[in-house]
Short mmCIF file of C-alpha atoms in Angstrom, two decimals:
data_model
loop_
_atom_site.label_atom_id
_atom_site.label_comp_id
_atom_site.label_asym_id
_atom_site.label_seq_id
_atom_site.Cartn_x
_atom_site.Cartn_y
_atom_site.Cartn_z
CA MET A 1 180.41 123.13 166.73
CA ASN A 2 181.45 127.07 167.82
CA SER A 3 184.29 127.09 168.07
CA SER A 4 186.80 130.22 165.78
CA PRO A 5 188.90 128.59 162.87
CA LEU A 6 191.88 127.40 163.80
CA PRO A 7 196.03 130.12 163.07
CA PRO A 8 197.24 128.65 160.59
CA PRO A 9 200.36 126.19 161.68
CA SER A 10 203.26 128.78 162.05
CA ALA A 11 200.61 130.80 163.96
CA THR A 12 200.33 127.98 167.29
CA GLY A 13 203.87 126.83 167.85
CA ASP A 14 203.56 123.97 168.25
CA ASP A 15 203.13 121.67 165.28
CA ALA A 16 203.62 118.58 166.52
CA GLY A 17 200.21 119.23 168.16
CA GLN A 18 198.68 119.38 164.82
CA PRO A 19 198.07 115.77 164.16
CA ALA A 20 196.02 115.56 166.88
CA ARG A 21 193.96 119.25 166.67
CA MET A 22 193.14 118.07 162.03
CA LEU A 23 191.86 114.80 163.74
CA ARG A 24 189.94 116.54 166.94
CA GLU A 25 188.04 118.85 163.79
CA ALA A 26 187.46 115.95 161.54
CA ARG A 27 186.22 113.59 164.35
CA ALA A 28 183.65 117.23 164.91
CA VAL A 29 182.44 117.65 162.35
CA LEU A 30 181.89 113.63 161.01
CA HIS A 31 179.97 114.75 164.82
CA ALA A 32 177.69 117.62 164.06
CA GLU A 33 176.48 115.97 160.47
CA SER A 34 175.73 112.21 162.37
CA ALA A 35 174.22 114.41 164.40
CA GLY A 36 171.51 116.17 161.87
CA LEU A 37 171.09 112.62 160.21
CA GLN A 38 169.85 111.10 163.44
CA ALA A 39 167.24 114.35 164.27
CA MET A 40 166.68 113.28 160.49
CA ILE A 41 165.87 110.16 161.67
CA ALA A 42 164.05 110.77 165.06
CA ALA A 43 161.53 113.47 162.98
CA MET A 44 160.81 110.66 160.37
CA GLU A 45 159.98 108.04 163.20
CA ASP A 46 155.27 109.76 163.49
CA GLY A 47 153.62 108.89 159.71
CA ASN A 48 150.45 109.14 160.22
CA ALA A 49 148.25 110.82 157.93
CA GLY A 50 148.36 114.72 159.02
CA ASP A 51 150.84 114.84 161.48
CA GLY A 52 152.50 117.10 159.51
CA GLY A 53 155.82 115.16 160.02
CA LEU A 54 158.40 115.35 158.46
CA GLY A 55 157.42 111.58 158.23
CA ALA A 56 153.34 111.92 156.60
CA ALA A 57 155.47 114.25 153.62
CA PHE A 58 158.11 111.76 153.14
CA ILE A 59 155.11 108.91 152.46
CA ALA A 60 152.84 111.67 150.53
CA ALA A 61 155.56 111.48 148.88
CA VAL A 62 156.50 108.77 147.40
CA GLU A 63 152.61 107.92 146.96
CA GLY A 64 152.31 110.90 144.57
CA ILE A 65 155.34 110.05 142.37
CA TRP A 66 154.77 106.30 142.61
CA SER A 67 151.01 106.24 142.31
CA ASP A 68 150.42 108.79 139.70
CA ASN A 69 154.07 107.51 138.39
CA ARG A 70 155.23 110.51 137.47
CA ARG A 71 158.48 111.48 136.38
CA VAL A 72 160.81 113.54 139.16
CA VAL A 73 162.16 116.86 137.85
CA VAL A 74 164.84 117.84 140.46
CA THR A 75 165.93 121.61 140.49
CA GLY A 76 168.44 123.31 142.73
CA MET A 77 171.31 126.31 143.46
CA GLY A 78 175.05 125.92 144.27
CA LYS A 79 175.52 123.08 146.79
CA SER A 80 171.43 122.21 146.85
CA GLY A 81 171.81 121.84 142.55
CA HIS A 82 174.96 119.74 143.35
CA ILE A 83 173.49 117.47 145.74
CA GLY A 84 169.97 117.26 143.62
CA ARG A 85 172.08 116.72 140.27
CA LYS A 86 172.77 113.32 142.60
CA ILE A 87 169.99 112.48 144.08
CA GLN A 88 167.77 112.59 139.68
CA ALA A 89 170.93 110.35 139.02
CA THR A 90 170.56 108.22 141.74
CA LEU A 91 166.76 108.25 140.94
CA ALA A 92 166.47 107.48 137.52
CA SER A 93 169.06 104.69 138.07
CA THR A 94 166.83 102.90 139.89
CA GLY A 95 163.10 102.67 138.44
CA THR A 96 162.19 106.75 138.67
CA PRO A 97 162.41 108.93 135.53
CA ALA A 98 163.82 111.58 136.99
CA ILE A 99 165.92 115.16 135.27
CA PHE A 100 167.74 118.13 136.23
CA VAL A 101 167.09 121.21 135.27
CA HIS A 102 168.48 123.58 136.28
CA PRO A 103 166.84 126.92 138.02
CA ALA A 104 168.67 130.19 136.21
CA GLU A 105 168.60 128.67 133.25
CA ALA A 106 164.30 128.04 133.76
CA SER A 107 163.37 130.62 132.10
CA HIS A 108 165.61 130.91 129.29
CA GLY A 109 163.75 128.54 127.68
CA ASP A 110 164.64 124.77 130.12
CA LEU A 111 160.52 125.50 131.60
CA GLY A 112 159.77 123.89 128.52
CA MET A 113 161.60 120.47 130.00
CA LEU A 114 158.99 119.61 131.94
CA GLN A 115 155.94 118.06 131.36
CA LYS A 116 152.50 117.27 132.44
CA GLY A 117 152.30 114.80 135.17
CA ASP A 118 155.90 115.80 136.47
CA ALA A 119 156.68 116.26 140.47
CA VAL A 120 159.06 118.65 140.73
CA LEU A 121 161.89 117.94 143.79
CA ALA A 122 163.22 121.72 144.95
CA ILE A 123 165.70 121.75 146.90
CA SER A 124 167.00 125.10 148.60
CA ASN A 125 167.61 125.27 152.28
CA SER A 126 166.26 128.73 152.96
CA GLY A 127 163.82 128.55 150.90
CA GLU A 128 164.36 131.50 148.57
CA THR A 129 165.96 130.78 146.41
CA ALA A 130 165.39 133.74 144.09
CA GLU A 131 166.35 131.95 140.84
CA MET A 132 163.37 128.75 141.63
CA ALA A 133 161.23 131.84 141.66
CA ASP A 134 159.32 130.97 138.24
CA ILE A 135 160.28 127.14 138.33
CA ILE A 136 157.54 127.39 141.22
CA SER A 137 155.79 129.53 139.56
CA HIS A 138 155.39 127.19 136.51
CA ALA A 139 154.90 124.31 138.09
CA ARG A 140 152.25 126.47 140.36
CA ARG A 141 150.66 127.32 137.10
CA PHE A 142 150.22 123.85 135.21
CA GLY A 143 149.32 122.18 138.66
CA LEU A 144 152.32 119.92 138.74
CA LEU A 145 153.06 117.94 141.63
CA LEU A 146 155.49 120.77 143.78
CA ILE A 147 157.22 119.06 146.95
CA ALA A 148 159.77 121.36 148.52
CA MET A 149 162.72 119.87 149.76
CA THR A 150 163.92 122.75 153.55
CA ALA A 151 164.72 123.48 156.62
CA ARG A 152 162.45 126.74 156.96
CA ALA A 153 158.07 125.61 156.82
CA GLY A 154 157.65 129.74 156.58
CA SER A 155 159.38 129.85 153.92
CA THR A 156 157.98 130.87 149.70
CA LEU A 157 159.37 128.02 148.82
CA ALA A 158 157.75 125.69 151.61
CA GLN A 159 154.36 127.36 151.42
CA ALA A 160 153.19 127.46 147.52
CA ALA A 161 154.33 123.67 147.87
CA ASP A 162 152.48 120.95 148.21
CA ILE A 163 153.99 118.72 149.99
CA VAL A 164 156.85 119.79 152.55
CA LEU A 165 160.08 117.53 153.00
CA LEU A 166 161.41 120.08 156.23
CA LEU A 167 164.82 119.10 157.34
CA PRO A 168 165.09 119.53 161.03
CA ASP A 169 166.89 122.22 162.65
CA ALA A 170 170.88 121.17 162.94
CA PRO A 171 174.20 123.42 163.02
CA GLU A 172 175.83 123.53 160.20
CA ALA A 173 179.16 121.32 160.58
CA CYS A 174 180.98 124.81 159.58
CA PRO A 175 182.80 126.40 162.23
CA ILE A 176 181.37 130.19 161.05
CA GLY A 177 178.01 128.62 160.66
CA LEU A 178 178.48 128.69 156.72
CA ALA A 179 179.05 126.25 154.24
CA PRO A 180 176.42 123.71 153.55
CA THR A 181 177.63 120.76 154.90
CA THR A 182 175.33 119.56 156.98
CA SER A 183 172.61 120.85 155.47
CA SER A 184 173.13 119.48 152.90
CA THR A 185 174.16 115.61 154.15
CA MET A 186 171.19 115.87 154.65
CA GLN A 187 169.45 116.96 151.50
CA LEU A 188 171.58 113.60 150.06
CA ALA A 189 170.36 110.85 152.65
CA LEU A 190 166.52 112.42 151.89
CA GLY A 191 167.12 111.99 148.67
CA ASP A 192 168.76 108.76 148.77
CA ALA A 193 165.49 108.13 150.86
CA LEU A 194 163.19 108.69 148.43
CA ALA A 195 164.69 106.47 145.72
CA ILE A 196 165.35 103.88 147.91
CA VAL A 197 161.66 103.33 149.45
CA LEU A 198 160.59 103.97 145.60
CA LEU A 199 162.85 101.60 144.04
CA GLN A 200 161.45 99.07 147.54
CA ARG A 201 158.30 100.21 146.39
CA ARG A 202 158.79 99.23 142.33
CA GLY A 203 159.59 95.71 143.60
CA PHE A 204 162.90 96.98 141.24
CA SER A 205 164.86 93.75 141.17
CA ALA A 206 168.77 93.90 140.38
CA SER A 207 168.46 92.92 136.88
CA ASP A 208 166.55 95.95 136.31
CA PHE A 209 169.34 98.20 137.43
CA GLY A 210 171.54 96.13 134.76
CA ILE A 211 169.65 96.81 132.29
CA PHE A 212 170.25 100.99 133.64
CA HIS A 213 174.39 99.92 134.66
CA PRO A 214 175.25 98.14 131.05
CA GLY A 215 177.97 99.16 131.30
CA GLY A 216 181.98 99.28 133.82
CA ARG A 217 182.31 97.37 136.58
CA LEU A 218 178.96 97.46 138.00
CA GLY A 219 177.03 96.39 134.59
CA THR A 220 179.99 93.70 134.90
CA ARG A 221 179.16 91.87 137.39
CA LEU A 222 174.84 91.26 137.20
CA ARG A 223 175.23 90.29 133.67
CA ARG A 224 173.64 87.06 132.67
CA VAL A 225 174.77 83.52 132.92
CA ARG A 226 172.48 82.87 129.14
CA GLU A 227 174.58 86.12 128.16
CA LEU A 228 177.65 84.89 128.87
CA MET A 229 177.30 80.72 128.18
CA HIS A 230 178.36 78.91 124.79
CA VAL A 231 175.48 77.16 123.60
CA GLY A 232 174.22 74.86 119.79
CA GLU A 233 177.23 72.79 118.27
CA SER A 234 180.17 74.69 120.72
CA MET A 235 178.45 72.09 124.16
CA PRO A 236 180.33 69.09 125.01
CA LEU A 237 177.42 66.34 124.32
CA GLY A 238 177.23 62.50 124.49
CA PRO A 239 174.19 60.04 125.00
CA PRO A 240 174.67 57.80 127.63
CA ASP A 241 176.08 55.26 124.80
CA MET A 242 178.76 56.13 123.88
CA GLU A 243 182.06 54.79 123.71
CA LEU A 244 184.82 55.74 126.19
CA ARG A 245 186.86 56.17 122.75
CA ARG A 246 184.24 58.67 121.44
CA VAL A 247 184.03 60.22 124.89
CA ILE A 248 188.08 61.16 125.17
CA VAL A 249 187.48 62.51 121.16
CA GLU A 250 184.70 64.56 121.65
CA MET A 251 185.95 65.53 125.28
CA THR A 252 189.36 66.73 123.51
CA ARG A 253 187.37 68.67 120.63
CA LYS A 254 185.66 71.08 122.87
CA ALA A 255 188.58 71.72 125.79
CA PHE A 256 185.80 71.80 128.38
CA GLY A 257 187.90 69.22 130.48
CA CYS A 258 184.10 68.18 130.46
CA MET A 259 181.15 66.02 128.57
CA GLY A 260 176.93 66.76 128.68
CA VAL A 261 175.73 63.05 128.54
CA VAL A 262 171.95 63.57 127.96
CA ASP A 263 169.23 61.76 126.42
CA ALA A 264 167.43 61.61 122.55
CA GLN A 265 165.74 65.23 124.25
CA GLY A 266 168.61 66.63 125.36
CA ARG A 267 167.95 66.36 128.96
CA LEU A 268 171.10 65.94 131.11
CA LEU A 269 171.75 62.84 132.55
CA GLY A 270 175.34 63.09 134.05
CA LEU A 271 178.70 64.46 133.81
CA ILE A 272 181.74 63.68 133.33
CA THR A 273 185.37 65.35 133.42
CA ASP A 274 188.72 64.47 133.02
CA HIS A 275 189.57 63.49 136.46
CA ASP A 276 186.65 61.02 135.53
CA LEU A 277 188.74 59.75 132.25
CA ARG A 278 192.08 59.71 134.50
CA LEU A 279 190.70 57.29 136.39
CA ALA A 280 188.96 55.18 133.30
CA LEU A 281 191.55 55.41 131.24
CA GLY A 282 192.67 51.59 132.19
CA ARG A 283 189.49 49.95 130.90
CA ASP A 284 187.91 48.78 127.30
CA LEU A 285 188.02 52.02 125.54
CA ASP A 286 185.46 50.35 122.66
CA HIS A 287 183.03 48.46 125.42
CA THR A 288 183.20 51.41 128.49
CA LEU A 289 179.49 53.81 127.53
CA ALA A 290 179.33 57.48 129.00
CA ALA A 291 176.86 56.21 131.26
CA ASP A 292 179.30 53.27 132.54
CA ILE A 293 181.33 56.43 134.54
CA MET A 294 179.58 59.62 134.65
CA ASN A 295 178.60 61.30 137.53
CA PRO A 296 174.69 61.34 138.18
CA THR A 297 174.40 64.04 139.96
CA PRO A 298 176.57 66.48 138.18
CA GLN A 299 176.59 70.97 139.43
CA THR A 300 173.77 72.37 137.48
CA ILE A 301 172.92 76.50 137.42
CA GLY A 302 169.98 78.07 135.11
CA PRO A 303 170.85 80.49 132.05
CA ASP A 304 169.73 84.20 134.11
CA LEU A 305 171.59 83.36 137.26
CA LEU A 306 173.56 85.96 137.83
CA ALA A 307 177.14 85.60 135.96
CA ALA A 308 178.79 86.72 139.77
CA GLU A 309 176.61 84.02 141.59
CA ALA A 310 177.80 80.85 139.06
CA LEU A 311 180.71 82.02 139.96
CA ARG A 312 179.99 81.47 143.42
CA VAL A 313 178.65 78.50 142.87
CA MET A 314 181.30 76.72 140.66
CA ASN A 315 183.72 77.74 144.03
CA ASP A 316 182.23 77.35 146.39
CA ARG A 317 183.00 72.90 147.26
CA PRO A 318 185.46 71.21 147.72
CA ARG A 319 187.11 71.14 144.12
CA PRO A 320 186.34 74.14 142.49
CA ILE A 321 185.01 72.71 138.87
CA SER A 322 186.06 75.40 135.29
CA SER A 323 183.00 74.26 133.62
CA ILE A 324 179.51 74.28 134.26
CA PHE A 325 176.62 73.59 132.61
CA ALA A 326 173.03 75.31 132.53
CA LEU A 327 169.18 73.60 132.13
CA ASP A 328 166.24 74.97 131.16
CA GLU A 329 163.65 74.26 133.75
CA GLY A 330 162.59 71.18 131.92
CA GLY A 331 166.73 69.83 133.00
CA HIS A 332 167.90 69.83 129.21
CA ALA A 333 170.94 71.46 128.51
CA VAL A 334 170.50 74.88 127.32
CA GLY A 335 173.91 76.19 127.01
CA ILE A 336 178.01 75.65 129.75
CA LEU A 337 179.19 78.30 131.55
CA HIS A 338 183.78 78.10 131.27
CA LEU A 339 185.93 79.55 134.14
CA HIS A 340 187.77 81.44 130.84
CA ASP A 341 184.03 83.24 130.07
CA LEU A 342 184.04 84.92 133.58
CA LEU A 343 187.61 85.44 133.29
CA ARG A 344 187.50 87.62 129.88
CA ALA A 345 184.30 89.42 131.08
CA GLY A 346 186.23 91.01 134.09
CA ILE A 347 183.70 88.79 136.31
CA ALA A 348 187.12 86.35 137.85
#
């Protein structure tokens, strides 16, 4: 976008055309930033060692951080600093230890936050941010891995760095070409790429992610069945030779709407539900046994299944179920999960 800023609506004499004009301008911004991302994708297509391109530098950055299990110290000033804080947060939440150090505070004591073996990810579009001088010098003095994210290959930052993640030349979406827009979008996207590739390199799982996100909706969705299920004496269980009269008592007392039929070792043999009871009420209550009316192939889950996945299992059937038993690898009943447990946890 190289057009001049738009005049205020009152000066145009065409108020009716303003919505369309604003949408055109908005689309132009998105196109400009998208073009920057496409240029970065193209720059990363070649990743041969020693070719000097963005792809090779990216691989070197990933390996430099991962192979030596380095903590990443992210730094940046102004808009690059805001982007840096988000990159640091994404790295930390996906298994790569990371902190943010403000470059202006670094020379007033915060350089003490940097440790031997750290990698410094310094973000500066121009590569000439004066406030970063001390942190760059510190990284060089103590042999820290210095990774530069910049758009200027000949800049002071790039020349000092061990690895240069060189952003492609792409015009800012700002009509006067000054406000960081396309450049900050590229910085953020490249930081996300770095974090996610490191995540995959580490074999970071949804379970690991849940450990770092115990609060909020996301943490709730990542809870495991074993965290919510009822265990021990609270489970409605009985042997296969339990009389129907006692089955009714056990199911009524435990109030799960079902009873698990187990052998002497606690292995689940079958399930009796309220529906099964209704069908059997015409039978002799003292001579009809649990084994006579149980479903021998009930739906079950494992205790380490995500609670959200357990909800899908309970609902993804012609007749949704409200309670489900969790079995260990030996088929023993170790817990029971009720729909109300999922509701209370905010999952259902």
